[in-house]
């Protein structure tokens, strides 16, 4: 039981990160019908911006919980703004000229942007990994024990921060004017334009919003799970998050959240599974996402929450 | 049918390849010969990817994954089949560069090529069937993920070396033989180009094109679009597997990291640069993108490699913004036009229709 709950906690932690990235994929796909391959790399840039911001601000090590939150928030904010700007630039330079172009052209461009960010990142940041300074309480101060269960403050902060960000997103999409416009464009871009919605602005806004979430995800991932920050960080994370979006139903915002969580849980359970004879499931963790993807595509091609719209002729 | 002309063409091709094989291997410097070989393997990859991405309009970005499957399957066959089938090959894997060595290795090479191709084709079927039932975008992501599964699977298979890579059965001292000669690489180049070209004008190939142009219209005309897409995918995977077999028996070692994302994107770049749907475009782009980095590396030093990838990415973006149909569009480079002879009627006019930049129709 304790083992089970521990895996659930780890899974939710990883899943929140996947969900934050998956939201960006799903929103952009909703308004543009484009798989924005560069999205995972925006996540990577977010992690780097967070790292450099944290180094420049000389964050206090081993602070109290309140102190940790106070110093993480500006870092998070900075990375989100930087990534939103990056997202807007990418959209304006690479995708906007192709708005009327065939989808394949846009897809190849997205791959080009992704490769550019990865290799540009390698030139700019160097290929050796960077580590986020530990900015949260560690040791006994940094863990909460509930019976046998161990939850670190890092995990708690990460999950709560991700939940808050998603709540803000939900508010924007469902309760504001621009959110309404986003939903309209995603439903039918031409009709939305006829109703007087400036679709270009809405698409740009969607890109910025998605990129900001990815940036936040990057900072949370780097600062609270102590992952190595590498220029290729976004490749597998982005890919798995995209798979999460497809599993949940691409284009659906709750789908992305659900898919992300499921993906995190599945990976954490496989990672934590004991060996069965010579077969060690933990070594197959990286393949879980794609097996899940193929199964979902076979059984429910529209994803768990998505609904398949028939193609209009 | 088997006409005299055809027999003559085939035997002349084989003869020329065989002659060049020994001529080049002795005359060229090792580095230059290596570039020639790697270009040939890249051509097989690019032209076979063009069948999927160019002809059928699907978007596969995990082609290197099939190369990996072919490479590992073929290498495992020649190494683990050594005792039972290929006992006459030297255990060290070093065949002499003579006609005798060539003949000694030929049966094993044919088996390896077939094994690599068939294995990759079967895997292609399994991967392609679920994803090709859906619209294009999903295939892209499934193929990308598939490459990842292959890597994890290989790293967990001790029989083929796991994460360290595979050079042979070290315990028994049997190594991957150097079966791949110029002859085999360029024979496969000829085969894949001829198959593509003939397909282009066959009923089957026209179905491929119809799926690319308008899937719904094709379906309405009675084309079984899923079957056509799976066919193209399996055929592409087969040749990628063949290229893998060539690669494994050329390098005499394979490692799970040599067929990653980056490699797959290289092939996509080649096909897109040459022009989606253009066979000659793919061939040319594959040769240029394989040879150019090698030449630049030898003149500019290893540091250049970092910039190469950034340059590739920018090239890809700019190309899409400026000339999305690629350098050749869908047209083919034709020798008779190149030298000013206007084809002399007959089949030359046949693909004129194709020459218009048609990329706006690409879906």
XYZ file of C-alpha atoms in Angstrom:
676
model
C 0.000 0.000 0.000
C 2.751 2.377 0.980
C 4.636 1.369 -2.132
C 1.550 2.008 -4.221
C 0.959 5.466 -2.741
C 4.613 6.411 -3.158
C 4.359 5.608 -6.854
C 1.168 7.632 -7.085
C 2.930 10.635 -5.567
C 5.900 10.345 -7.924
C 3.537 9.851 -10.826
C 1.488 12.921 -10.016
C 4.669 14.965 -9.748
C 5.926 13.893 -13.166
C 2.422 14.010 -14.581
C 1.950 17.679 -13.641
C 4.992 18.569 -15.699
C 3.731 16.547 -18.660
C 0.334 18.194 -18.312
C 1.831 21.705 -18.336
C 3.671 20.969 -21.589
C 0.793 19.016 -23.105
C -1.505 22.015 -22.665
C 0.627 24.060 -25.029
C 0.547 21.321 -27.670
C -3.158 20.846 -27.399
C -4.057 24.558 -27.476
C -1.906 25.261 -30.524
C -3.285 22.192 -32.239
C -6.763 23.416 -31.392
C -6.391 26.798 -33.088
C -3.933 25.964 -35.878
C -4.162 22.184 -36.440
C -0.383 22.175 -36.179
C 1.850 19.923 -34.111
C 4.226 22.528 -32.767
C 7.322 20.373 -32.537
C 9.303 23.290 -31.149
C 7.172 23.322 -28.005
C 9.353 20.861 -26.124
C 12.352 23.032 -26.857
C 10.568 26.065 -25.432
C 10.334 23.993 -22.249
C 14.104 23.505 -22.432
C 14.676 27.245 -22.909
C 12.434 27.852 -19.898
C 14.666 25.610 -17.790
C 17.780 27.499 -18.939
C 16.224 30.922 -18.352
C 15.264 29.757 -14.872
C 18.775 28.465 -14.252
C 20.473 31.681 -15.350
C 17.951 33.822 -13.488
C 18.489 31.801 -10.327
C 22.267 32.055 -10.675
C 22.111 35.799 -11.320
C 19.795 36.455 -8.386
C 22.048 34.498 -6.024
C 19.187 32.650 -4.419
C 19.470 31.706 -0.812
C 20.242 28.034 -0.263
C 18.400 26.035 2.357
C 15.713 28.632 3.018
C 12.473 28.173 4.909
C 9.410 27.124 2.951
C 8.087 30.694 2.739
C 11.488 31.957 1.639
C 11.691 29.260 -1.011
C 8.363 30.272 -2.497
C 9.282 33.954 -2.421
C 12.468 33.394 -4.374
C 11.024 30.876 -6.804
C 8.150 33.071 -7.912
C 10.245 35.782 -9.631
C 12.320 33.092 -11.370
C 9.176 31.384 -12.557
C 7.688 34.661 -13.723
C 10.811 35.639 -15.629
C 10.976 32.290 -17.426
C 7.302 32.455 -18.314
C 7.661 35.931 -19.809
C 10.820 34.963 -21.698
C 9.186 31.843 -23.119
C 6.004 33.695 -24.042
C 8.104 36.205 -25.988
C 10.014 33.357 -27.626
C 6.753 31.662 -28.532
C 5.448 34.868 -30.096
C 8.659 35.352 -32.080
C 8.569 31.771 -33.372
C 4.948 32.161 -34.361
C 5.507 35.469 -36.122
C 8.660 34.485 -38.020
C 8.141 30.848 -38.840
C 4.471 29.929 -38.689
C 2.553 33.063 -39.592
C 3.844 33.257 -43.188
C 2.612 29.689 -43.597
C -0.916 30.230 -42.297
C -2.385 29.448 -45.706
C 0.255 26.888 -46.684
C -0.358 23.129 -46.630
C -0.102 21.485 -43.253
C 2.876 19.391 -44.217
C 4.882 22.537 -44.944
C 4.053 23.930 -41.523
C 4.933 20.615 -39.889
C 8.360 20.532 -41.523
C 8.924 24.142 -40.503
C 8.048 23.222 -36.934
C 10.661 20.477 -37.032
C 13.133 22.986 -38.418
C 12.428 25.399 -35.562
C 12.810 22.571 -33.077
C 16.166 21.515 -34.537
C 17.261 25.137 -34.581
C 16.476 25.642 -30.896
C 18.180 22.369 -29.921
C 21.352 22.921 -31.873
C 21.372 26.645 -31.227
C 21.005 25.794 -27.544
C 23.975 23.489 -27.791
C 26.092 26.297 -29.227
C 24.785 28.910 -26.799
C 24.643 26.987 -23.534
C 27.244 24.296 -24.207
C 26.652 20.578 -24.171
C 27.599 19.966 -20.532
C 24.689 19.703 -18.113
C 23.763 22.472 -15.706
C 22.209 21.933 -12.310
C 19.728 24.165 -10.603
C 20.883 25.369 -7.170
C 18.832 23.806 -4.417
C 16.471 26.584 -3.449
C 14.048 24.712 -1.229
C 14.366 23.369 2.284
C 16.207 20.034 2.283
C 16.638 17.167 4.699
C 14.180 16.696 7.565
C 12.893 20.236 7.139
C 12.057 19.490 3.531
C 10.053 16.315 3.975
C 6.585 15.650 5.242
C 5.877 12.251 6.724
C 2.400 10.844 6.814
C 2.784 7.515 8.467
C 5.183 5.538 6.282
C 4.668 7.859 3.365
C 7.342 10.395 2.468
C 6.428 13.507 0.523
C 9.114 16.074 -0.122
C 8.328 19.755 -0.016
C 9.650 19.898 -3.587
C 6.969 17.520 -4.770
C 4.264 19.369 -2.910
C 5.314 22.780 -4.221
C 5.602 21.463 -7.759
C 2.170 19.868 -7.819
C 0.491 22.872 -6.187
C 2.217 25.330 -8.529
C 1.212 23.273 -11.563
C -2.356 23.024 -10.297
C -2.521 26.785 -9.759
C -1.191 27.495 -13.238
C -3.741 25.135 -14.737
C -6.509 26.785 -12.745
C -5.444 30.172 -14.124
C -5.449 28.711 -17.620
C -8.892 27.255 -17.086
C -10.108 30.668 -15.926
C -8.632 32.403 -18.976
C -10.086 29.928 -21.427
C -13.533 29.617 -19.962
C -14.229 32.972 -18.311
C -12.518 35.720 -20.309
C -13.204 37.354 -23.648
C -9.943 36.204 -25.209
C -10.611 32.683 -23.936
C -13.986 32.735 -25.605
C -12.274 33.882 -28.817
C -9.789 31.011 -28.505
C -12.583 28.516 -28.201
C -14.343 30.057 -31.174
C -11.221 29.926 -33.376
C -10.580 26.363 -32.320
C -14.149 25.415 -33.200
C -14.158 27.026 -36.639
C -11.535 29.587 -37.573
C -13.330 30.883 -40.664
C -16.626 31.369 -38.917
C -14.838 33.066 -36.022
C -13.192 35.480 -38.426
C -16.589 36.281 -39.942
C -17.892 37.079 -36.478
C -15.264 39.793 -36.165
C -12.639 37.902 -34.182
C -9.086 38.817 -35.100
C -7.886 35.244 -35.531
C -4.238 36.246 -35.979
C -4.180 37.889 -32.578
C -5.929 34.944 -30.991
C -3.428 32.511 -32.489
C -0.510 34.637 -31.297
C -2.029 34.827 -27.834
C -2.473 31.050 -27.774
C 1.164 30.542 -28.703
C 2.285 32.938 -26.001
C 0.093 31.280 -23.387
C 1.245 27.776 -24.294
C 4.890 28.826 -24.322
C 4.539 30.508 -20.911
C 3.150 27.273 -19.452
C 6.013 25.310 -21.000
C 8.485 27.813 -19.537
C 6.919 27.422 -16.120
C 7.103 23.664 -16.545
C 10.790 23.965 -17.424
C 11.589 25.947 -14.287
C 9.554 23.689 -12.019
C 11.105 20.589 -13.543
C 14.662 21.888 -13.284
C 14.393 23.458 -9.850
C 12.286 20.905 -8.020
C 13.289 17.547 -9.508
C 16.985 18.398 -9.880
C 17.039 17.145 -13.432
C 20.097 17.763 -15.549
C 19.515 20.818 -17.748
C 20.668 19.929 -21.260
C 19.999 21.456 -24.688
C 18.238 18.236 -25.672
C 16.109 18.198 -22.528
C 13.006 19.157 -24.481
C 13.194 16.313 -26.980
C 11.969 13.399 -24.903
C 9.952 15.515 -22.463
C 8.229 17.289 -25.328
C 7.599 14.062 -27.182
C 6.086 12.359 -24.151
C 3.994 15.414 -23.362
C 2.721 15.422 -26.905
C 1.837 11.767 -26.564
C 0.011 12.704 -23.361
C -1.976 15.306 -25.311
C -2.899 12.715 -27.945
C -3.833 10.150 -25.306
C -6.128 12.663 -23.619
C -7.545 13.824 -26.932
C -5.646 16.436 -28.887
C -7.384 19.797 -28.929
C -9.037 19.172 -25.568
C -7.690 21.085 -22.565
C -8.995 18.756 -19.849
C -7.748 15.921 -22.069
C -4.211 17.265 -21.910
C -4.347 17.479 -18.115
C -5.735 13.969 -17.801
C -3.323 12.563 -20.382
C -0.374 14.174 -18.636
C -1.329 12.727 -15.283
C -1.942 9.268 -16.747
C 1.402 9.344 -18.501
C 3.188 10.364 -15.315
C 1.473 7.627 -13.321
C 2.142 4.950 -15.939
C 5.823 5.836 -16.104
C 6.225 5.994 -12.379
C 4.596 2.592 -11.892
C 6.728 0.951 -14.560
C 9.828 2.598 -13.134
C 8.994 1.381 -9.659
C 7.957 -2.117 -10.691
C 10.080 -4.980 -9.360
C 11.934 -7.249 -11.767
C 10.090 -10.336 -12.969
C 12.835 -12.885 -13.436
C 15.358 -11.485 -15.909
C 12.850 -8.919 -17.163
C 13.340 -5.519 -15.557
C 10.406 -3.247 -16.347
C 12.220 -0.173 -15.031
C 14.614 -0.275 -17.969
C 11.691 0.109 -20.348
C 10.363 3.321 -18.797
C 11.119 5.409 -21.866
C 9.067 3.117 -24.082
C 5.907 3.233 -21.929
C 4.629 6.454 -23.442
C 4.761 5.132 -26.973
C 3.219 1.787 -26.185
C 0.403 3.703 -24.498
C 0.109 5.895 -27.583
C -0.196 2.987 -29.984
C -2.773 1.257 -27.776
C -4.889 4.423 -27.490
C -4.679 5.069 -31.229
C -5.917 1.556 -31.876
C -8.754 1.616 -29.382
C -9.836 5.255 -29.185
C -8.175 7.247 -31.969
C -9.742 10.517 -30.808
C -8.188 10.160 -27.361
C -9.855 9.620 -24.006
C -11.840 12.873 -23.899
C -11.537 14.142 -27.456
C -14.272 13.686 -29.980
C -13.477 12.876 -33.576
C -14.933 15.428 -35.952
C -15.657 14.058 -39.408
C -13.491 15.634 -42.079
C -15.356 18.277 -44.042
C -15.031 18.098 -47.805
C 8.658 -9.679 -70.090
C 12.149 -10.983 -70.408
C 13.193 -9.358 -73.600
C 16.727 -9.479 -74.950
C 17.060 -5.771 -74.341
C 16.196 -6.132 -70.700
C 18.623 -8.986 -70.161
C 21.331 -6.908 -71.793
C 20.553 -3.868 -69.652
C 20.625 -5.885 -66.461
C 23.849 -7.676 -67.233
C 25.495 -4.464 -68.414
C 24.503 -2.738 -65.164
C 25.850 -5.607 -63.093
C 29.051 -5.638 -65.111
C 29.638 -1.911 -64.761
C 28.938 -1.990 -61.018
C 31.283 -4.926 -60.530
C 34.022 -3.202 -62.493
C 33.573 0.076 -60.615
C 33.503 -1.819 -57.355
C 37.061 -3.090 -57.771
C 38.281 -0.021 -59.606
C 37.125 2.494 -56.989
C 38.065 0.405 -54.002
C 41.663 0.340 -55.198
C 41.961 3.818 -56.674
C 40.112 6.033 -54.208
C 41.555 7.206 -50.927
C 39.982 5.606 -47.880
C 38.158 8.804 -46.885
C 36.797 9.434 -50.363
C 35.688 5.826 -50.704
C 33.917 6.065 -47.389
C 32.017 9.141 -48.570
C 31.024 7.305 -51.750
C 29.699 4.362 -49.738
C 27.852 6.435 -47.135
C 26.320 8.555 -49.911
C 25.007 5.416 -51.584
C 23.444 4.182 -48.338
C 21.928 7.626 -47.743
C 20.481 7.563 -51.258
C 18.709 4.272 -50.516
C 17.321 5.828 -47.338
C 16.217 9.081 -48.949
C 14.622 7.494 -52.013
C 12.739 4.988 -49.867
C 11.557 7.745 -47.544
C 10.427 9.630 -50.612
C 8.043 6.756 -51.340
C 6.264 7.492 -48.061
C 6.673 11.252 -47.670
C 6.858 12.285 -51.285
C 4.662 9.905 -53.260
C 2.013 9.106 -50.689
C 2.082 12.409 -48.823
C 2.304 10.755 -45.411
C 4.816 12.103 -42.979
C 7.185 9.612 -41.433
C 9.980 11.032 -39.308
C 11.363 7.821 -37.863
C 12.969 6.338 -40.930
C 16.259 5.748 -39.152
C 14.359 3.457 -36.795
C 13.742 1.053 -39.660
C 17.357 1.317 -40.658
C 18.214 0.307 -37.107
C 15.882 -2.701 -37.278
C 17.414 -3.797 -40.573
C 20.948 -3.234 -39.384
C 20.517 -5.224 -36.187
C 18.540 -8.019 -37.822
C 21.065 -8.465 -40.634
C 24.082 -8.253 -38.345
C 22.537 -10.747 -35.917
C 21.924 -13.105 -38.838
C 25.474 -13.052 -40.164
C 26.996 -13.301 -36.683
C 24.717 -15.868 -35.059
C 24.177 -17.737 -38.307
C 27.923 -18.088 -38.720
C 28.228 -21.556 -37.257
C 25.260 -23.057 -39.083
C 25.110 -21.284 -42.429
C 28.006 -18.961 -43.148
C 30.804 -21.125 -41.755
C 33.033 -20.389 -44.717
C 33.371 -16.712 -43.803
C 36.408 -15.736 -41.706
C 35.523 -15.403 -38.051
C 37.264 -12.048 -37.796
C 34.875 -10.751 -40.432
C 37.699 -9.429 -42.617
C 37.112 -10.613 -46.176
C 39.843 -9.874 -48.715
C 39.149 -7.152 -51.311
C 39.419 -9.618 -54.163
C 36.950 -11.225 -56.519
C 37.327 -14.381 -54.464
C 36.414 -12.549 -51.278
C 33.497 -10.944 -53.029
C 32.120 -14.292 -54.239
C 32.669 -15.831 -50.815
C 30.616 -13.098 -49.174
C 27.908 -12.789 -51.811
C 25.462 -15.439 -50.467
C 25.728 -14.053 -46.944
C 25.231 -10.516 -48.209
C 22.100 -11.486 -50.127
C 20.695 -13.227 -47.051
C 21.577 -10.235 -44.881
C 19.951 -7.759 -47.254
C 16.784 -9.829 -47.441
C 16.683 -10.400 -43.692
C 17.200 -6.724 -42.922
C 14.592 -5.642 -45.438
C 11.961 -8.212 -44.502
C 12.380 -7.697 -40.792
C 12.032 -3.946 -41.157
C 9.020 -4.430 -43.429
C 7.243 -6.570 -40.850
C 7.951 -4.010 -38.136
C 6.783 -1.312 -40.529
C 3.504 -3.133 -40.976
C 2.954 -3.452 -37.238
C 3.784 0.222 -36.645
C 2.037 1.547 -39.713
C -1.303 -0.190 -39.490
C -2.652 1.561 -36.378
C -1.262 4.988 -37.197
C -2.036 5.053 -40.915
C -5.716 4.491 -40.297
C -5.702 8.038 -38.950
C -4.823 11.317 -40.620
C -1.234 12.297 -41.367
C -0.151 14.030 -38.176
C -0.374 10.936 -36.048
C 1.999 8.979 -38.238
C 4.672 11.600 -37.643
C 4.494 11.235 -33.906
C 4.152 7.447 -33.905
C 7.174 7.004 -36.147
C 9.166 9.334 -33.941
C 8.139 7.404 -30.849
C 8.810 4.122 -32.590
C 12.459 5.088 -33.032
C 12.600 5.583 -29.299
C 11.064 2.154 -28.604
C 13.623 0.553 -30.915
C 16.436 2.262 -29.040
C 15.127 1.088 -25.666
C 14.519 -2.429 -27.008
C 18.032 -2.682 -28.422
C 19.618 -1.333 -25.261
C 17.831 -4.055 -23.331
C 18.861 -6.908 -25.616
C 22.178 -8.296 -24.427
C 22.474 -10.623 -27.443
C 23.100 -7.620 -29.677
C 25.368 -5.820 -27.258
C 22.844 -3.716 -25.358
C 23.810 -0.066 -24.884
C 27.437 -0.733 -25.853
C 26.595 -1.483 -29.467
C 27.084 -4.624 -31.492
C 30.270 -5.678 -33.211
C 29.839 -9.425 -33.090
C 29.687 -12.417 -30.813
C 32.683 -11.496 -28.707
C 32.533 -14.631 -26.573
C 32.973 -16.895 -29.590
C 35.128 -14.398 -31.450
C 32.839 -14.011 -34.437
C 32.582 -10.471 -35.782
C 30.284 -8.721 -38.246
C 31.827 -9.423 -41.674
C 32.679 -6.572 -44.063
C 30.324 -7.821 -46.765
C 29.224 -4.437 -48.056
C 31.157 -3.550 -51.160
C 30.546 -0.768 -53.652
C 28.734 -3.284 -55.837
C 26.053 -4.089 -53.276
C 25.465 -0.486 -52.208
C 25.026 0.777 -55.733
C 23.069 -2.262 -56.839
C 20.587 -1.394 -54.110
C 20.639 2.248 -55.230
C 19.739 1.117 -58.742
C 17.024 -1.211 -57.430
C 15.363 1.388 -55.222
C 15.473 4.048 -57.927
C 14.093 1.710 -60.606
C 11.370 0.421 -58.294
C 10.382 4.000 -57.402
C 10.425 5.128 -60.996
C 8.362 2.201 -62.240
C 5.969 2.564 -59.362
C 5.461 6.173 -60.318
C 3.864 5.114 -63.616
C 2.026 2.012 -62.411
C -1.544 1.715 -61.170
C -0.253 1.101 -57.669
C 1.875 4.229 -57.816
C -0.951 6.337 -59.175
C -2.960 5.259 -56.157
C -0.105 6.516 -53.955
C -0.247 9.871 -55.718
C -4.029 10.039 -55.446
C -3.792 9.628 -51.676
C -1.276 12.450 -51.588
C -3.355 14.787 -53.707
C -6.703 14.297 -52.016
C -7.386 11.462 -49.671
C -11.149 11.943 -49.583
C -11.443 12.120 -53.367
C -9.247 9.037 -53.704
C -11.456 7.158 -51.289
C -14.515 8.242 -53.241
C -12.907 6.834 -56.391
C -12.595 3.449 -54.731
C -8.979 3.595 -53.618
C -8.479 1.711 -50.373
C -6.480 4.536 -48.808
C -5.400 2.705 -45.678
C -4.092 -0.224 -47.715
C -2.248 2.095 -50.079
C -0.650 3.996 -47.215
C 0.373 0.808 -45.446
C 1.803 -0.558 -48.714
C 3.924 2.521 -49.253
C 5.024 2.479 -45.641
C 6.011 -1.185 -45.712
C 7.887 -0.775 -48.987
C 9.726 2.245 -47.603
C 10.552 0.339 -44.427
C 11.835 -2.611 -46.477
C 14.400 -0.474 -48.283
C 15.342 1.292 -45.061
C 16.032 -2.158 -43.626
C 18.142 -2.995 -46.670
C 20.085 0.226 -46.131
C 20.529 -0.828 -42.519
C 21.970 -4.179 -43.581
C 24.391 -2.378 -45.895
C 25.375 0.024 -43.125
C 25.954 -2.703 -40.539
C 28.194 -4.724 -42.857
C 30.070 -1.634 -43.928
C 30.818 -0.150 -40.506
C 31.035 -3.652 -38.959
C 29.500 -2.207 -35.842
C 26.102 -0.819 -34.961
C 25.110 1.125 -31.901
C 21.672 2.127 -30.647
C 22.615 5.800 -30.790
C 23.603 5.841 -34.453
C 19.960 5.801 -35.564
C 18.402 8.474 -33.378
C 16.085 11.404 -34.046
C 18.841 13.457 -35.546
C 19.568 10.819 -38.149
C 15.880 10.554 -39.061
C 15.697 14.309 -39.487
C 18.723 14.171 -41.780
C 16.752 11.939 -44.140
C 13.668 14.137 -43.920
C 15.838 17.134 -44.776
C 17.203 15.284 -47.797
C 13.770 14.409 -49.141
C 12.345 17.866 -48.512
C 15.382 19.630 -49.928
C 15.315 17.545 -53.082
C 11.610 18.119 -53.497
C 8.923 15.877 -52.022
C 8.065 13.370 -54.705
C 11.135 13.855 -56.868
C 13.332 10.758 -57.118
C 16.307 12.513 -58.655
C 15.880 15.296 -56.124
C 16.171 12.813 -53.272
C 19.221 11.189 -54.841
C 21.003 14.471 -55.354
C 20.129 15.885 -51.936
C 21.252 12.655 -50.250
C 24.628 12.757 -51.993
C 25.166 16.464 -51.350
C 24.100 16.363 -47.701
C 26.325 13.345 -47.060
C 29.378 14.487 -48.964
C 29.304 18.194 -48.103
C 29.674 17.832 -44.323
C 32.561 15.397 -44.836
C 34.312 17.783 -47.194
C 33.680 20.780 -44.958
C 34.814 18.827 -41.939
C 38.115 17.947 -43.519
C 38.689 21.550 -44.542
C 37.230 23.382 -41.544
C 37.891 20.966 -38.691
C 35.609 19.142 -36.297
C 34.221 22.321 -34.759
C 32.227 22.804 -37.903
C 29.950 19.927 -36.988
C 28.185 22.018 -34.335
C 27.358 24.698 -36.837
C 26.300 22.145 -39.420
C 23.209 21.171 -37.465
C 22.179 24.786 -36.863
C 22.693 25.468 -40.554
C 20.558 22.426 -41.474
C 17.740 23.669 -39.277
C 17.838 27.171 -40.740
C 18.045 25.714 -44.233
C 14.938 23.656 -43.570
C 12.952 26.643 -42.221
C 14.062 28.992 -44.997
C 13.327 26.407 -47.651
C 9.811 25.960 -46.323
C 9.217 29.697 -46.251
C 10.714 30.451 -49.650
C 10.388 27.338 -51.760
C 8.232 24.750 -49.976
C 8.256 22.405 -52.950
C 12.004 21.798 -52.603
C 14.702 22.439 -55.126
C 13.314 20.242 -57.858
C 9.679 20.442 -56.902
C 8.052 17.289 -58.113
C 9.854 17.346 -61.394
C 12.714 15.053 -62.228
C 16.130 15.990 -63.419
C 16.452 14.508 -66.866
C 19.655 13.933 -68.724
C 18.164 14.632 -72.146
C 16.884 18.019 -71.005
C 20.097 18.812 -69.225
C 21.996 18.459 -72.473
C 19.478 20.420 -74.500
C 18.000 17.529 -76.471
C 14.291 18.018 -76.085
C 13.504 14.395 -75.483
C 12.596 13.664 -79.110
C 8.902 13.183 -78.377
C 7.687 10.039 -76.737
C 7.760 9.686 -72.995
C 9.546 12.973 -72.362
C 6.336 14.936 -72.330
C 4.804 12.621 -69.840
C 5.795 14.335 -66.677
C 5.564 17.864 -67.952
C 2.341 18.197 -66.054
C 4.251 17.488 -62.893
C 6.739 20.275 -63.348
C 4.477 23.019 -62.183
C 5.138 23.932 -58.590
C 2.230 22.038 -57.154
C 3.087 22.330 -53.498
C 0.017 24.384 -52.765
C -1.997 21.243 -53.266
C 0.034 19.242 -50.812
C -1.965 18.358 -47.785
